[in-house]
Structures are given as structure tokens and as C-alpha cells.
Amino acid sequence: MSMLETKERVAPNDFERMELSSLVNLAGEPISHFWPMKTFIHHNPLHGLEHLSFDEAVKMGKRFFGGRGHLPNSEYRNYYKEGRITEESISDAIKNGAQNETLNIGSRKLSRQEVLRSLLIHGTGKIATDVSSAILQQSLSPSDAKTLSEKIQGLPKCKARRESLRSYASRDQVELAVQYTLGEWCDQTLGTKVQDQINGELIKWCGGFLDEGHAPWTMPFRKKNFYNVWKELVLEDASGTLLGIPDWKSKIHNLPNRPEDAVLESLSLLAIPKALWHDYFTLQLAQLSGWAGFIKWRAEQLDYEWQRAFPIDLVMYMAVRLFYERELTALACQDKLAIDGSYTSIQSYMTQHAVGYGLHKEYHMRGLPDEMSGRLDASLFVQNPLSIDALDQCDSELISSWEEIRQQQETDVQALIVLQLSRSLDIPLQDFLESAPEALDSLLEWVDQFPESQHGPTWLKAFESSYLKGFVKHLSPNLQKLGKSDLPEEQVPVSRPLAQAIFCIDVRSEGFRRRLEEVGGNETFGFAGFFGVPICYQGYTSELPTDQCPVLLNPKHIVKEIPRAYQGEAAERFLERHHLAKTGHTLLYDLKENAITPYIMVEAIGWFFGFKLFGQTLKPEWFKNAMSWMKKCLVVPISTTLTVDKIQRDEALEMVASQHRATIYRLLIEQYDQKGAAVSHDQVERLRKLTVTQILPTDNENEELYRLLEWSEADLEQFIRVLREDYHLHQRDISRRMHRITQTGFTVVEQAHFVEMALRILGFTKSFSRLVLFCAHGSSSDNNPYESALDCGACGGNHGISNARALAVMANKAQVRQALAQKGLVIPADTHFLPGQHDTTTDEVQLFDLEEVPATHRKDLLRLQRDLHEAGEKNSRERLTRFPDEPITNGTVKALSRTKQRSVDWSQVRPEWGLSRHSTFIVGRRSLTQGMDLEGRAFLHSYDHSQDPKGRYLEIIMTAPVIVGNWINMEHYFSTVDPMVYGSGSKVYHNIVGRLGVMYGSQSDLCVGLPTQTVLDGERPYHEPMRLFTIIEAPLEIISSIIVRHDILQRLTKNQWIHIVALDPVTMEFHLYKSPDNWQAVN
């Protein structure tokens, strides 16, 4: 019987509920948001811990999520052997974390730094205690092994480090509900599967409730919210009975109606001290951090249609989770220990049975020593219920013997460490045997204070330092040219380029830009892929709009894609066929998912799926071309434009009125046929005004309408009521529509502002060519849930072409250019801006709105198209060499064809590498990196400090694109160092769930990061995990002032989540940011 069943329940008050809700949400801070897969957003999985230093956050991540924060030491040692990590960088990394201490071993004077270097490069030689004795006997002669062990046993600090069996209980008492939940304690101590059972139930209920249209049979009653629908449906579910929970349905019936009350009730039953609630909530949320992260994100999106329809938040989730934990923990503890499953009962049990508890934990962690097998019955450790009481009764001599055996094993481990140091430091073992006890004791203490589990931070610093110095050296030839070009006597007039292209800063654009420039006569720039125009974009025939901007921004302008004015009939035919195709697709999907149709439809339409199966498997490129040909035959070609211009208020009012009049006409004709069609325009307008104002006329102005439709006054009132209630013709609807319409487009002033900002941030204010390309980017792949992760991060995980089209339309407007000229930004009359999109998978560039290109620019257009094709071919050839599954190509192979084949192959788990291997974010003039092969590892943002003396535009770059770059960097970093916790493991095991994410197999946490195929090449990392180096060509004092003004930059730099490196424009020297007054020279 539960505690609350023995006394009357007292309902919490509103203050207690608010306090609890705030605490749960605060506890969710370490849980990173998870966005739906359709708009994959790169993010830092430890974003909620950015207020901590990077190293501290990694430790917290290990505590809550069990994730590793660095590569395995063996991988760093591989980099060292390959020369990627230098001796100098290792020495510098160790020097920063080691005191300048020395000791004497024989004739050798050893520094602490020397010892730590040896441990870092060669390892400690530490092995499992249960095999230490055997390994030691194999490694040394019996006499040397005995002498070394005796010497270590006599060391004073070594004795102090020994632990008794009682230490298990005291340690676990401190860690209970702080390092792990009560359910985890049961699993670790009692051998149960409480956490798996809880997680299984939560995955089942969250998967059903959060589904966004993927399930053919949806969960009923979802409008009631997650907690209430769970309470209702779980009574029809047999899982509680199968889990063995007694009096299952009665307990559900007795749960409070509010989730906050249910959480407080469970906390009372579990007896968790209030001081531990915050951390305990975090531990609970971290058990399924993917699902919790999605719930956290969705609960904050008040306008998200799925959240409005089916509410859920972390408190509801916590209420369900704690209910299962309290019941299953109580069940396990009662079954195994004959105690209730509360915090206080478990604490008391460990205090009262410290010896037996220690023996039990020791046995399950290390097994029974061979020397003890004849003195202690091993069955005592596996009985049910457990025999901890019996173990408590073991005599002190037996316990002392066990502890002595373990202590000898620990001594042997220490002896092996000394042996490893003897070999790695090239010091005879005899010198260690003859050394002073104090020296050997200090040496072993140095080792204990630098365990292999803490080598990662040192390796990372050395790795990053080696890379930065190598990268700076790689840039040195261009620095000399850059320095000379800044001298007045060296400056030469700049000729007008044949074409100019503004690409996204994406690392995949780096190679394409380099190749396009090599073709000759072309100039390129780099800018965040949304081109500084945050819009909410509604594509033609798209059901839902998309936010085309970084998630840091909230778009205030709506842009719609519409058919061009002369495309009226074509648009109608296009929509008819589109609706027909959509209906067919929906029907086919419903047939596939129906439980009955597979039995009767296989013979009827199975051949159709067979055609697709064999085509996509054996000849994917041919199949894709065939499907494209069929689509061209069926789909009506249509030309579209964007609604960039803002509609005036009077026009907007008339648009709404026109829509209302059309609705009234349609309703009149439906109800009154020819009589309704005969109603005049003035009468319809009068009906509209009556409906909106609800003021009925007092004169006889509607007599003609009454006579025509044979209406009475009651009929008129009924008709108006239908219009208001069923068709929403009322003032509130007008306000909503007006708000929506007036948000559409931009005023001329706004358009001029966005064009000016884009060009001035780039430093692109003169020498305009005849054609300027705004080149967005996207990707194309088949059977790839992570496709949006390959799209433009600056556009919210979408293709960026809508932003490019919008900005090009603005920049081509005569009124906009006049406004820009008044501000000193003169664009030549013969300059035409053209939008395009680079497919980063195939390296093809598609140009848009070609109807707008003047006839005088046709030759320029043809030349640009040839250059883009040639650049794409060359870049594809370069990229193919990086794929492990691609043969070495020769000059006759068409690289574009190979990359296109990868994009349409549904068995291809790696259509492209995406953003992997990125390492730097360079903000500066193109001449800093021009002509250099940066191997697709650098984000390139154009910027000219000479045109921005106050750092105004640099501030925008550092507080938006650089932040997004940091998120991308951290996503790749953690997905590489621990693909199973922070990444999403292998695509081979992925299943899409609810159209919101992927799981392993049929049931798991939501996979939150990148798959191994994106960051690993076989067993080794393809992406080299290091923190992003942001290299900025600008005066140091301006960069420092920008960092000081922004908390987010202070947090990221101070806590070492990102590295800021400045290139001083005067001295042409690099400096690493440490603090506003401390810049460290990079040699």
C-alpha cells in the first residue's frame, strides 16, 4: 500500500504548482532543444551548459547524459603519429596545466611536465585490477615483482588511498538522487531493468502523442493534452499489469487531475528531499534527452500548429515519468530487499548494511576472487530476494582477507604503471626500486592526478594549437601580397569583372568559389545564405510557410510565390494537376498503410512498386531521369514571381472585402441558384457591411433583396449568422487578414535598407559587373531523413533560393537604386542581379527568374552558365576524391554525372560529406584566401574593415553568422566524439518516427545529432573535432569592444566554446583572443 493511500491527500496550492513548474523548466535548461527533422537545425547539444567552461560542461554532460566529451586517447595518439599534433603543442598544453615540480629517480631528474607528456603519449599502462597480478608476473621476474610490490605497499600516500568495502555504501549514499535516479540505483545494485521499462513506456506514449501525420492510425483524444490523454488511454493498456504493478487501474484513477499535483505526489512517495529536486528533474529528463528536447522546443512554440492542437510540456512528461518510477522502484525494492522504494528507505538500508552492501557491489563489479571461492558461497550474491543481510554476518577475518586481496591487486596495478613509466621514460626499473619512497610516492600521485580519463582536454588543446599554427603558416603567402596591396603606391585600378557571384558562407561553397574564380574573370563573395533578408516564405502550392532565416531571428515579413500575371490559365491547369497528384499520393499512402489492402492489392499494383524498386536499385540515375521526363509531360510549366512589394492599407482592405464578396456570392448561388446570381454588386456589398457591423438597417433599402430572394427579416438574420459563424465574416477575421496581408512584402525604404546592408556588410560597394549572381544553396538526395541537415542552416534548414530571389528583385528595382544612390551607393544602370541555387550534392547551379534578364545581357548570361558548369565539374572531381567508396577518377570521367548518381541512389548513406571537416570561419577580404585550397574546411564571409571604421557591420557578422557557425561546429564536434550519445549512430538502424525524427529500430530515444556516415570514415573520424577558429581581419580593439558589448560572445569566448583570432590589418600578425586586454600572438 502506498504512503498516500494511508492518509488523506492535501491538494497543492497555486503557489506550489507555479514553483514546481518553474523548477522543472529550469531543470530542463541542460537539455538542448530538438527541432523537427523537416527543418534540421544544427545546435550545440550542450547549449544549456554554455554558462560553464567547455571542460566543466563536458563533465556535466558526462554526468547527465553519459556522453564522452573528447575523442578516445588512441585517436589523438594516431594524430600525433601522423604529425597532426606537434611536440611543441603538447609541451604548451601540458605546461599550462602542470606545476613546475621535479623529483629524482636514480640519477635522472624528472619534471612533472616530462612525466605527464609520457603519460599522454604512451598511456599509463593501467589495466583492470582482476588481471593485474597475472600481467605483472608475466612482465617481471618474481623477485623484481615482489620487490616492487613491497615498495609500493610501504608508501604512505598509497596506504591513504586504499578503500574499504564500506566505502561503497558511503559513496552511493552521497550520489543517490544526485548522480543517478532511484530507478538507476535499482538497476545498478539489484540487477533490475527499471530504467528500460520506464523509457519503454515513455517512448510509446510520446511517439503516439507527438506524431505529426506519419501514423495511419492516430492516437485519440490528443486535444486533452499529454497527461490527460495518457490517464485515459492507459486504462485500456495492459502494460501496467505486464510490468507487475499491483492495483494498477486503481492507482491511475486516483491520480490528480493536474500534472503538477501528480509530480508533487510522486516526489512525496519517493521521499526526494526538496533540495535535490532540481538535479533530480534534470536526471529524469536526461534519460530520454531527445524526446525531452523535442517536448521542450514544442512547448515554447506557442504558434506551432501541432502544439496548439495537442498541448504538451515538460511538467506533463515529468508527471508520467515519475509515476512509473515510483511504482517500479517500489516493486523492485520490495521484491529484492523487502523495503519500499523511497529515497529515505534506500539510504537507511545502505547505512544499516554497509558491509553486506559493499560485498554485494564488489562482487557484481569485479567478481569473486579465486582465493575466496572456497571460503564464501557465491550463490549468496544471486539469490532472490538478495542475501545482503547474510553477507552482513560475514566474520571480520573473511572481510579483511577480501580487502587484502583487492589491495594487493591495486598494488599490482600501481606496479604496472611504474613499469610503463620505466619503459616510456627510458629509466631502468632498478632506479625506481632504489629511489626514495617519497619520490616514488609523489610520482604515483602525479599519475593519479592525471588519469587517462582526463587526457582529452590536454590532447584537444594540443590538437587545436597545432592546427592553428599550421593554418596561419598556410596563409602566409597571401599575407605578404595583402600587406603590399594595402600600400598606396601598390594599389592599381580595379577592372570590372565579367561576373560576380555572392555565395553562402557554407564550407561547401569554398571549393566552388575557388573553381569559378579559376575559370577567369569572375569575382566571388561570401555571405550568410539568407542574404540578410529574414522572411516567412510561402511557396506556390506549399501547404505551410517556412521561416527563411537563422533560428536566432524572427521573420516579420511574409513573401509569397505566385504565378506571373500572364500565367492565369496555365496556373489553373497547374493547380488542377497538382491537386490530382496530391490526391493520388494520399490515396497510395493510405492503401500502403491500411491493414487489409496489402492482402488484395499486391497482385493489382505490385508491379508498379516493382518497377520503382528495380529502377531505384539497379539504375538510379536512369530511373530519376525517366521520372523527371514523366513529370515534365504531366506537370504544366509555370513561371512564378515573389510578392516583394508591400500592399498599402487601402488596397489590403479592398482585398479582404473582395474575398468576402466572393464568399457571399458563392453562398447565394449555392442556396438560391439563379436568384442568388441576380443579386447586384451593391446589394452584396451591403450584405457584407451588415455582416461585419451587425447593424441591421432601419429603412427599406433591402426591400429589393427581400423581394428577389423571398426573404423575411428573420431570413436575413439567419444568412448573416451563417456568414459570421461558418465563414468567419466578422471584424476579428478582418483584423487577422489585414495583419497577414500588411505583413506581406516590404516598403521601398525597407527594400533599400536590406540591399544596402547586404552590400555594405560584404564591402561590395563598387566595381559592379553587368551580371551579379545571388547564389543560394540546397541539397538533393534520396531516402535520406537528414536531407534538411545538408540544406542552408542560415535559412532554417531550408533551400535558400527564395531569399536570393527576393533580394535580387529588390536590387533590380529603380526606386531602390535611387534610394541607394542618395546614400552614396551607386549601382550602374546596366548591372542586373540574378538569383540562383547551388546544389551542394551534384554541384549543379540552377538560375531563376531568367525572364527578367535584359536581352542586352544574353551573352553575359550564356558565359556565366558555361563558367558555372565548368566550375561545377572541377569541384565535383575534387570532392569525389574525398569519398572512400569512390574509385580514383581520371580525366575522362564526368564528375558531375557521378555526384548526380550519388544524389539519386536511395542506398547511398553518404550522398555528400556536408559540413564535415570544417575548422575555421574567416571574416575578411577575399584576397586573404584567394587561390588557396582550403579543402572545403572554411566558412568564408566577405568583409572589408576599411569600409567599416566603427565595426558596425562586423558586429552584425559576429552576433549572427558566427553564432550559427558555432552551433554547427558544436553539433559536428559532439556527434564525432560520441556518435551514440550526442550523434545519431548509424543510418542503417534508423526508423522515422512521427515525421519529427528518427529512432534506433522500433524503440529508442530520438536521435539528436548527426549520423556516423556524416562524421566518420569507417572507424576513424572524418570530421576532425575541434572548436571553431573564427579568424577576423580587423583591428583588435574593435573586435574586443564588440565582444564586451554582447553577453553571448563573452560567454562563448570566456568559456572557450569558440576561438577568436584577429588578423591585425596594420602588422599583418595573428592574435588569439584571451580577454579584452589580452591577445596572445600566434607564431
Coordinates of N, CA and C in Angstrom, one line a residue, residues 380-514:
L380 N 25.2 -16.7 -2.6 CA 24.6 -15.6 -1.8 C 24.4 -14.3 -2.5
F381 N 25.2 -14.2 -3.6 CA 25.1 -12.9 -4.4 C 24.1 -12.9 -5.4
V382 N 23.4 -14.0 -5.7 CA 22.4 -14.0 -6.8 C 21.1 -14.5 -6.3
Q383 N 20.9 -14.6 -5.0 CA 19.6 -15.1 -4.5 C 18.5 -14.0 -4.7
N384 N 17.3 -14.4 -4.7 CA 16.2 -13.5 -4.8 C 15.1 -13.9 -3.7
P385 N 14.9 -13.0 -2.7 CA 15.5 -11.7 -2.6 C 17.0 -11.8 -2.2
L386 N 17.7 -10.7 -2.3 CA 19.1 -10.7 -2.1 C 19.4 -11.0 -0.7
S387 N 20.6 -11.6 -0.5 CA 21.1 -12.0 0.9 C 22.0 -11.0 1.5
I388 N 21.8 -9.8 1.3 CA 22.7 -8.8 1.9 C 22.7 -8.9 3.4
D389 N 21.6 -9.3 4.0 CA 21.6 -9.5 5.5 C 22.6 -10.6 5.8
A390 N 22.6 -11.7 5.1 CA 23.5 -12.8 5.3 C 25.0 -12.3 5.1
L391 N 25.2 -11.5 4.1 CA 26.6 -11.0 3.8 C 27.0 -10.1 5.0
D392 N 26.1 -9.4 5.6 CA 26.4 -8.6 6.7 C 27.0 -9.4 7.9
Q393 N 26.7 -10.7 7.9 CA 27.1 -11.5 9.1 C 28.4 -12.2 8.9
C394 N 29.1 -11.9 7.7 CA 30.4 -12.5 7.4 C 31.4 -12.0 8.5
D395 N 32.2 -12.9 8.9 CA 33.1 -12.6 10.0 C 34.2 -11.6 9.5
S396 N 34.7 -10.8 10.4 CA 35.7 -9.8 10.1 C 36.9 -10.3 9.5
E397 N 37.4 -11.5 9.8 CA 38.6 -12.1 9.2 C 38.4 -12.3 7.7
L398 N 37.2 -12.8 7.3 CA 36.9 -13.0 5.9 C 36.9 -11.7 5.2
I399 N 36.3 -10.7 5.7 CA 36.2 -9.4 5.1 C 37.6 -8.8 5.0
S400 N 38.4 -8.9 6.0 CA 39.8 -8.4 5.9 C 40.6 -9.1 4.8
S401 N 40.4 -10.4 4.7 CA 41.1 -11.2 3.7 C 40.7 -10.7 2.3
W402 N 39.4 -10.5 2.1 CA 38.9 -10.0 0.8 C 39.6 -8.6 0.5
E403 N 39.6 -7.7 1.5 CA 40.1 -6.4 1.3 C 41.6 -6.4 1.0
E404 N 42.3 -7.4 1.7 CA 43.8 -7.5 1.4 C 44.0 -8.0 0.0
I405 N 43.2 -8.9 -0.5 CA 43.3 -9.4 -1.9 C 43.2 -8.2 -2.8
R406 N 42.1 -7.4 -2.6 CA 41.9 -6.3 -3.5 C 43.0 -5.3 -3.4
Q407 N 43.5 -5.0 -2.2 CA 44.6 -4.1 -2.1 C 45.8 -4.6 -2.8
Q408 N 46.1 -5.9 -2.8 CA 47.2 -6.4 -3.5 C 47.1 -6.2 -5.0
Q409 N 45.9 -6.4 -5.5 CA 45.6 -6.2 -6.9 C 45.8 -4.7 -7.2
E410 N 45.4 -3.8 -6.4 CA 45.6 -2.4 -6.6 C 47.1 -2.1 -6.6
T411 N 47.8 -2.7 -5.7 CA 49.3 -2.5 -5.7 C 49.9 -3.0 -7.0
D412 N 49.4 -4.1 -7.5 CA 50.0 -4.6 -8.8 C 49.7 -3.7 -9.9
V413 N 48.5 -3.0 -9.9 CA 48.2 -2.0 -10.9 C 49.2 -0.9 -10.8
Q414 N 49.5 -0.4 -9.6 CA 50.5 0.6 -9.4 C 51.8 0.2 -9.9
A415 N 52.2 -1.1 -9.7 CA 53.5 -1.6 -10.1 C 53.6 -1.6 -11.7
L416 N 52.5 -1.9 -12.3 CA 52.5 -1.9 -13.8 C 52.6 -0.5 -14.3
I417 N 52.1 0.5 -13.6 CA 52.2 1.9 -14.0 C 53.7 2.3 -13.9
V418 N 54.4 1.9 -12.8 CA 55.8 2.2 -12.7 C 56.6 1.5 -13.8
L419 N 56.2 0.3 -14.2 CA 56.9 -0.4 -15.2 C 56.7 0.3 -16.6
Q420 N 55.5 0.8 -16.8 CA 55.2 1.5 -18.0 C 56.1 2.8 -18.1
L421 N 56.2 3.5 -17.0 CA 57.0 4.8 -16.9 C 58.4 4.4 -17.1
S422 N 58.9 3.3 -16.6 CA 60.3 2.9 -16.8 C 60.6 2.7 -18.3
R423 N 59.7 2.2 -19.0 CA 59.9 1.9 -20.4 C 59.7 3.2 -21.3
S424 N 58.7 4.0 -21.0 CA 58.5 5.2 -21.8 C 59.4 6.3 -21.5
L425 N 60.0 6.4 -20.3 CA 60.9 7.4 -19.9 C 62.4 6.9 -20.1
D426 N 62.5 5.6 -20.4 CA 63.8 5.0 -20.6 C 64.7 5.2 -19.4
I427 N 64.1 4.8 -18.3 CA 64.8 4.7 -17.0 C 64.8 3.3 -16.5
P428 N 65.9 2.7 -16.1 CA 66.0 1.3 -15.6 C 65.0 1.1 -14.4
L429 N 64.4 0.0 -14.4 CA 63.5 -0.3 -13.3 C 64.2 -0.3 -12.0
Q430 N 65.5 -0.7 -12.0 CA 66.2 -0.7 -10.8 C 66.3 0.7 -10.1
D431 N 66.3 1.7 -10.9 CA 66.4 3.1 -10.4 C 65.1 3.4 -9.6
F432 N 64.0 2.8 -10.1 CA 62.7 3.1 -9.4 C 62.7 2.3 -8.1
L433 N 63.3 1.1 -8.1 CA 63.3 0.2 -6.9 C 64.2 0.8 -5.8
E434 N 65.3 1.5 -6.2 CA 66.2 2.1 -5.3 C 65.9 3.6 -5.0
S435 N 64.9 4.1 -5.6 CA 64.6 5.6 -5.3 C 64.0 5.8 -4.0
A436 N 64.0 7.0 -3.5 CA 63.5 7.3 -2.2 C 62.0 7.1 -2.2
P437 N 61.4 6.6 -1.1 CA 59.9 6.3 -1.1 C 59.1 7.6 -1.4
E438 N 59.6 8.8 -0.9 CA 58.9 10.0 -1.1 C 58.8 10.3 -2.6
A439 N 59.9 10.1 -3.4 CA 59.9 10.3 -4.8 C 58.9 9.4 -5.5
L440 N 59.0 8.1 -5.2 CA 58.1 7.2 -5.9 C 56.6 7.5 -5.5
D441 N 56.4 7.9 -4.3 CA 55.0 8.2 -3.8 C 54.5 9.4 -4.6
S442 N 55.4 10.5 -4.7 CA 55.0 11.7 -5.5 C 54.7 11.3 -7.0
L443 N 55.6 10.5 -7.5 CA 55.4 10.1 -8.9 C 54.0 9.4 -9.1
L444 N 53.7 8.5 -8.3 CA 52.4 7.8 -8.4 C 51.2 8.8 -8.2
E445 N 51.4 9.8 -7.3 CA 50.4 10.8 -7.1 C 50.2 11.6 -8.3
W446 N 51.3 11.9 -9.0 CA 51.2 12.7 -10.3 C 50.3 11.9 -11.3
V447 N 50.6 10.6 -11.3 CA 49.8 9.7 -12.2 C 48.3 9.7 -11.8
D448 N 48.1 9.5 -10.5 CA 46.7 9.5 -10.1 C 45.9 10.8 -10.4
Q449 N 46.7 11.9 -10.4 CA 46.0 13.2 -10.6 C 45.9 13.5 -12.1
F450 N 46.4 12.6 -12.9 CA 46.3 12.8 -14.4 C 45.9 11.5 -15.0
P451 N 44.7 11.0 -14.6 CA 44.3 9.7 -15.2 C 44.0 9.8 -16.7
E452 N 43.9 8.7 -17.4 CA 43.7 8.7 -18.8 C 42.3 9.3 -19.1
S453 N 41.4 9.2 -18.2 CA 40.1 9.8 -18.5 C 40.1 11.4 -18.5
Q454 N 41.2 12.0 -18.1 CA 41.4 13.4 -18.1 C 42.4 13.9 -19.1
H455 N 42.9 13.0 -20.0 CA 43.8 13.4 -21.0 C 43.2 14.1 -22.2
G456 N 41.9 13.9 -22.4 CA 41.2 14.6 -23.5 C 41.4 16.1 -23.6
P457 N 41.1 16.8 -22.5 CA 41.3 18.3 -22.6 C 42.7 18.7 -23.1
T458 N 43.7 18.0 -22.6 CA 45.1 18.3 -23.0 C 45.4 18.0 -24.4
W459 N 44.9 16.8 -24.9 CA 45.1 16.5 -26.3 C 44.3 17.5 -27.2
L460 N 43.1 17.9 -26.8 CA 42.4 18.8 -27.6 C 43.1 20.1 -27.8
K461 N 43.6 20.7 -26.6 CA 44.4 21.9 -26.7 C 45.6 21.8 -27.7
A462 N 46.3 20.7 -27.5 CA 47.4 20.5 -28.4 C 47.0 20.3 -29.9
F463 N 46.0 19.6 -30.1 CA 45.5 19.4 -31.5 C 45.1 20.8 -32.1
E464 N 44.3 21.6 -31.3 CA 43.9 22.9 -31.8 C 45.1 23.8 -32.1
S465 N 46.0 23.8 -31.1 CA 47.2 24.7 -31.3 C 48.0 24.3 -32.5
S466 N 48.2 23.0 -32.7 CA 48.9 22.5 -33.9 C 48.2 23.0 -35.2
Y467 N 46.9 22.8 -35.2 CA 46.1 23.2 -36.4 C 46.2 24.6 -36.7
L468 N 46.0 25.5 -35.7 CA 46.0 26.9 -35.9 C 47.4 27.4 -36.4
K469 N 48.4 26.9 -35.8 CA 49.8 27.4 -36.3 C 50.0 26.9 -37.7
G470 N 49.6 25.7 -38.0 CA 49.7 25.2 -39.4 C 48.9 26.0 -40.4
F471 N 47.7 26.4 -40.0 CA 46.8 27.1 -40.8 C 47.3 28.6 -41.1
V472 N 47.8 29.2 -40.1 CA 48.4 30.5 -40.2 C 49.6 30.5 -41.1
K473 N 50.4 29.5 -41.0 CA 51.5 29.3 -41.9 C 51.1 29.1 -43.4
H474 N 50.0 28.4 -43.5 CA 49.4 28.2 -44.9 C 49.0 29.5 -45.5
L475 N 48.5 30.4 -44.7 CA 48.0 31.7 -45.2 C 49.1 32.7 -45.5
S476 N 50.3 32.5 -45.0 CA 51.4 33.5 -45.0 C 51.7 34.0 -46.4
P477 N 51.7 33.2 -47.5 CA 52.0 33.8 -48.8 C 51.0 34.9 -49.2
N478 N 49.7 34.7 -48.9 CA 48.7 35.7 -49.2 C 48.8 36.9 -48.3
L479 N 49.4 36.7 -47.1 CA 49.5 37.9 -46.2 C 50.5 38.9 -46.8
Q480 N 51.6 38.3 -47.4 CA 52.6 39.2 -47.9 C 52.0 40.0 -49.1
K481 N 51.2 39.4 -49.9 CA 50.5 40.1 -51.0 C 49.5 41.1 -50.5
L482 N 48.8 40.7 -49.4 CA 47.8 41.6 -48.9 C 48.4 42.8 -48.3
G483 N 49.5 42.7 -47.6 CA 50.2 43.8 -47.0 C 50.7 44.8 -48.0
K484 N 51.2 44.2 -49.1 CA 51.7 45.1 -50.2 C 50.6 45.8 -50.9
S485 N 49.5 45.1 -51.1 CA 48.3 45.7 -51.9 C 47.7 46.9 -51.1
D486 N 47.9 46.9 -49.8 CA 47.3 48.0 -49.0 C 48.2 49.3 -49.1
L487 N 49.4 49.2 -49.6 CA 50.3 50.3 -49.7 C 49.7 51.2 -50.9
P488 N 49.7 52.5 -50.7 CA 49.1 53.4 -51.7 C 49.8 53.2 -53.1
E489 N 51.2 53.1 -53.0 CA 51.9 53.0 -54.3 C 51.7 51.7 -55.0
E490 N 51.2 50.7 -54.3 CA 51.0 49.4 -54.9 C 49.6 49.2 -55.4
Q491 N 48.7 50.1 -55.1 CA 47.3 50.0 -55.5 C 47.1 50.3 -57.0
V492 N 46.3 49.4 -57.7 CA 46.1 49.6 -59.1 C 44.6 49.7 -59.3
P493 N 44.1 50.3 -60.4 CA 42.7 50.4 -60.7 C 42.1 49.0 -60.8
V494 N 40.9 48.8 -60.3 CA 40.3 47.5 -60.4 C 39.4 47.5 -61.6
S495 N 39.6 46.5 -62.5 CA 38.8 46.4 -63.7 C 37.5 45.7 -63.3
R496 N 36.5 45.9 -64.2 CA 35.2 45.4 -64.0 C 35.2 43.9 -64.3
P497 N 34.8 43.1 -63.3 CA 34.7 41.6 -63.5 C 33.7 41.3 -64.6
L498 N 33.9 40.1 -65.2 CA 32.9 39.6 -66.2 C 31.6 39.3 -65.5
A499 N 31.7 38.7 -64.3 CA 30.5 38.4 -63.5 C 30.9 38.3 -62.0
Q500 N 30.0 38.6 -61.2 CA 30.2 38.5 -59.7 C 29.1 37.6 -59.1
A501 N 29.5 36.8 -58.1 CA 28.6 35.8 -57.5 C 28.8 35.9 -56.0
I502 N 27.6 36.0 -55.3 CA 27.6 36.1 -53.9 C 27.1 34.7 -53.4
F503 N 28.0 33.9 -52.8 CA 27.6 32.6 -52.3 C 27.4 32.6 -50.8
C504 N 26.8 31.5 -50.3 CA 26.7 31.4 -48.9 C 28.1 31.1 -48.3
I505 N 28.2 31.4 -47.0 CA 29.5 31.2 -46.4 C 29.8 29.7 -46.2
D506 N 28.8 28.9 -46.4 CA 29.0 27.4 -46.2 C 30.3 26.9 -46.8
V507 N 30.9 26.0 -46.0 CA 32.2 25.4 -46.4 C 32.2 24.8 -47.8
R508 N 31.0 24.3 -48.2 CA 30.9 23.6 -49.5 C 30.9 24.6 -50.6
S509 N 30.8 25.9 -50.3 CA 30.9 26.9 -51.4 C 32.3 27.3 -51.6
E510 N 33.2 27.0 -50.6 CA 34.6 27.4 -50.8 C 35.2 26.8 -52.0
G511 N 35.1 25.5 -52.2 CA 35.7 24.9 -53.4 C 35.1 25.4 -54.7
F512 N 33.8 25.6 -54.7 CA 33.1 26.0 -55.9 C 33.5 27.5 -56.2
R513 N 33.6 28.3 -55.3 CA 34.1 29.7 -55.5 C 35.5 29.7 -56.1
R514 N 36.3 28.9 -55.5 CA 37.7 28.8 -56.0 C 37.8 28.4 -57.5

